Amino acid sequence: MTTAPINKVMPLSLVDGPGNRSTIFFQGCNLACAYCHNPETQNQCHHCGICVSGCPSGALTKADGRVNWDPEVCVQCDQCIHVCSSNASPKVRHLTPEEIFEEIQKNLPFIRGITVSGGESTLYPHFIKELFTIARAHGLTCLIDSNGTTDLTSYPALLALCEGVMLDVKAWDQQTYQKITGGLTNAVVKKNLHHLACCNKLEEIRIVCLPGEVDAEAVISGIAETIGENVTDVKLKLITFRSNGVNGRLQNTPSPDDTYMQQLLQQAYELGFEKAVIVS
Amino acid sequence: MSQVLDMVTSQKLTYEQKVMSLAHAAEDTLSVLNIPEKTRYYFEINAIDDLYEGSAPYRPRYIMPDYEHLLTNGSEFLRIEPPEDIDELLNSLMIFYKHVPSITGFPVYLGNIDKLIEPFLDGVSDKKAKKKLRLFLNYLDRTITDSFCHANIGPEATRAGKLILELEKELQNAVPNFTLKYDPAITPDDYAELAVHASLYCANPAFCNHHIHQKTYPTDYGISSCYNILPIGGGAHTLSRITLPGLANVATSTEQFLYELLPDCLEALGGYMNERIRFLVEQSGFFESSFLVKEGFIDANNFIGMLGITGLAECTNILMGENEKRYGHDSEADDLAEQIMKVISNFAAQFPAKYSNISGGQLMLHAQVGMDYDIGITSGVRIPVSDELENIYDHLRHSARFHREITTGCGDIFPIETTGRNNPSAILDIVKGAFSLGSKYMSFYEENSDLVRITGYLVKRSEMEKYRDEQVVLQNTTQLGTSNYDHNHLKDRKVRGV
């Protein structure tokens, strides 16, 4: 039976796509963005056990070289996440698509769809395809929130099952991309950008804006060039960097000011992004 | 008389508030109602409450004039001709509202306001219409100085409704409350989303389940005061309540409560309500003398008696005793609560109510939202503040279950995270889900909003600050709201969103 590591299933999300949706956060990411605001979803737990002794409720135990987590006992204080030195979490469950859907079904009739996020959900393309098949059979719409590093042109059946992809374009220049994400190349991201625009599956584009770290100006013009006339229809979210939840070298970095964000918005408007917004 | 002298010399009341209080004090010197000994006992133990309705009723508690009638016939008594343009319409309404009595001394229902205005907008630009409506809305807010006042919009989208929603966001007025009669089959999504968006800036409008409520009466319904679902062209003679925790406190066992105490207290309450209605209809002279009746704006046959219920949560928890199973969180407690509701609704179905033709001679149930002096008594059938269910869907399923028996007003209030403004469609999805399960009424405000909903009415936090600081405030509901906000820890309401 196929399972995937799941960090969390959130019953309610006002921010992950149109309408009210349940969001499934996968554990594990192939990038390590310096501004990641949920870095505990990046890696798999390697059972070092450093988190066990500090657990105030006794939800964590170690046996046979493995850290076990009891969700019934857990008080969600996140102490384990704070002490983890490898950007992982012991609170991960390995679930089948059916098991995930059992949880999602409890949220009907309050949601119109589901969104897979992470971590990086497209590291499990066959799994999300199975999940989407079940969700659609129950009348739910499906969205993918992705960093764009999986070549989605190889998964036409998956794309056919989803309404669209919310794509993070983290940097345009290759070196800037490598520095902010730890990834090797953004060539696949650009390829996906083009492909999704062509097949009308580009639900939303997101740029986290932080001058000096992210070449947001180049990203905006690069996207405009890549997707052509789709600029007028696509939602572009210019996300103001916030240090909340950030670990590492940017954890004390201040947010860009309003003037800068407004300049980016202006640039986007000039390039034809009618649906560009600033997310503060 | 020292209480009267206190009113006269108060430096915390406006002149208008003093006059109202003095009128009330004068009314309460009368004892014209025949109140049996047993009923007096239930009053003493705080199991029955007349909700400050006065001891000699001389007008129905809530009046719902048929304002369409004003549009077609004008009013002879007020010397108003049927209006022919938007200026005449708004002026006619402003005159008319002044003469609609109620328990608060102010009109509690201003009509299906968008429907009244819409036909007069032809040929008027948005800019001009907005200027006129802005003056009109501010007139209402500054002269109806009591926020138990309601205007309705919807379920159809109208230009008038859209302009009002835009203005309300800008004006930040506490009066009137607006409710959107919402039916997903009739109300377009973009219009409903506009309403959600507005509510996250100015706490207006609230959402009423139109599909369910339209079947309440043979005539059209309106929402008045603090969520009362009442027939247009009539209203409510009275609203008295059973304060369930007061009664539970004297119960010797759950069985004794369910099968002896509760039926006995309801019988006493029903008799008391009938006595109020009797005096109002047969002796007060209201229905014989009011121009509203003579000219056909209201009809005595369109009034009902509302039996209020409050504190179901605490009552259930008292009866559950020491076992810590509590309302909203344990099925055993909820099953008991449902049994209590069944006893009450069975009583209402068989008790003969006087002068209540439009409800088939029955009292109708209302989730009474509480009084400023209530301490540790949760509104209607709500789950107490700070004890709300973690998952909003579970909370709404619970609401739907307990809204079922209540026909004339029952709702929930949710503060929402600021980010909700970015995605009104998400909140609308939740409303759709809740309404499809039978939830009857929902309202929202943004977590940091100056305007907050107390129990059903709106008050500004900034005005409450002034009142706490011993200053005079314009709206008497600020005074009521401040005590309620503090006593019931409303600042601790669970904020929803992700």
CSV table of N, CA and C in Angstrom, one decimal, chain B residues 85-86 120-130 132 159 163:
chain,number,residue,atom,x,y,z
B,85,ASP,N,-39.2,60.2,-5.8
B,85,ASP,CA,-37.8,60.1,-6.2
B,85,ASP,C,-37.0,59.7,-4.9
B,86,ILE,N,-35.7,59.5,-5.1
B,86,ILE,CA,-34.9,59.0,-4.0
B,86,ILE,C,-34.9,60.0,-2.8
B,120,PHE,N,-35.8,53.5,-6.8
B,120,PHE,CA,-35.6,55.0,-6.9
B,120,PHE,C,-34.2,55.3,-7.4
B,121,LEU,N,-33.4,54.3,-7.7
B,121,LEU,CA,-32.0,54.6,-8.1
B,121,LEU,C,-31.9,54.8,-9.6
B,122,ASP,N,-32.9,54.5,-10.4
B,122,ASP,CA,-32.8,54.7,-11.8
B,122,ASP,C,-32.4,56.1,-12.2
B,123,GLY,N,-31.4,56.2,-13.0
B,123,GLY,CA,-31.0,57.5,-13.4
B,123,GLY,C,-30.2,58.3,-12.4
B,124,VAL,N,-29.9,57.7,-11.2
B,124,VAL,CA,-29.1,58.4,-10.2
B,124,VAL,C,-27.7,57.7,-10.3
B,125,SER,N,-26.6,58.5,-10.5
B,125,SER,CA,-25.3,58.0,-10.6
B,125,SER,C,-24.9,57.4,-9.2
B,126,ASP,N,-23.9,56.5,-9.2
B,126,ASP,CA,-23.4,55.9,-8.0
B,126,ASP,C,-22.9,57.0,-7.0
B,127,LYS,N,-22.2,58.0,-7.6
B,127,LYS,CA,-21.7,59.0,-6.7
B,127,LYS,C,-22.8,59.8,-6.0
B,128,LYS,N,-23.8,60.2,-6.8
B,128,LYS,CA,-24.9,60.9,-6.2
B,128,LYS,C,-25.7,60.1,-5.2
B,129,ALA,N,-25.9,58.8,-5.6
B,129,ALA,CA,-26.7,57.9,-4.7
B,129,ALA,C,-25.9,57.7,-3.4
B,130,LYS,N,-24.6,57.6,-3.5
B,130,LYS,CA,-23.8,57.4,-2.3
B,130,LYS,C,-23.9,58.6,-1.4
B,132,LYS,N,-26.3,60.7,-1.0
B,132,LYS,CA,-27.6,60.7,-0.3
B,132,LYS,C,-27.7,59.5,0.7
B,159,ARG,N,-28.3,46.9,-6.7
B,159,ARG,CA,-27.3,48.0,-6.7
B,159,ARG,C,-27.4,48.7,-5.4
B,163,LEU,N,-24.3,49.4,-2.8
B,163,LEU,CA,-23.8,50.7,-2.4
B,163,LEU,C,-23.8,50.8,-0.9
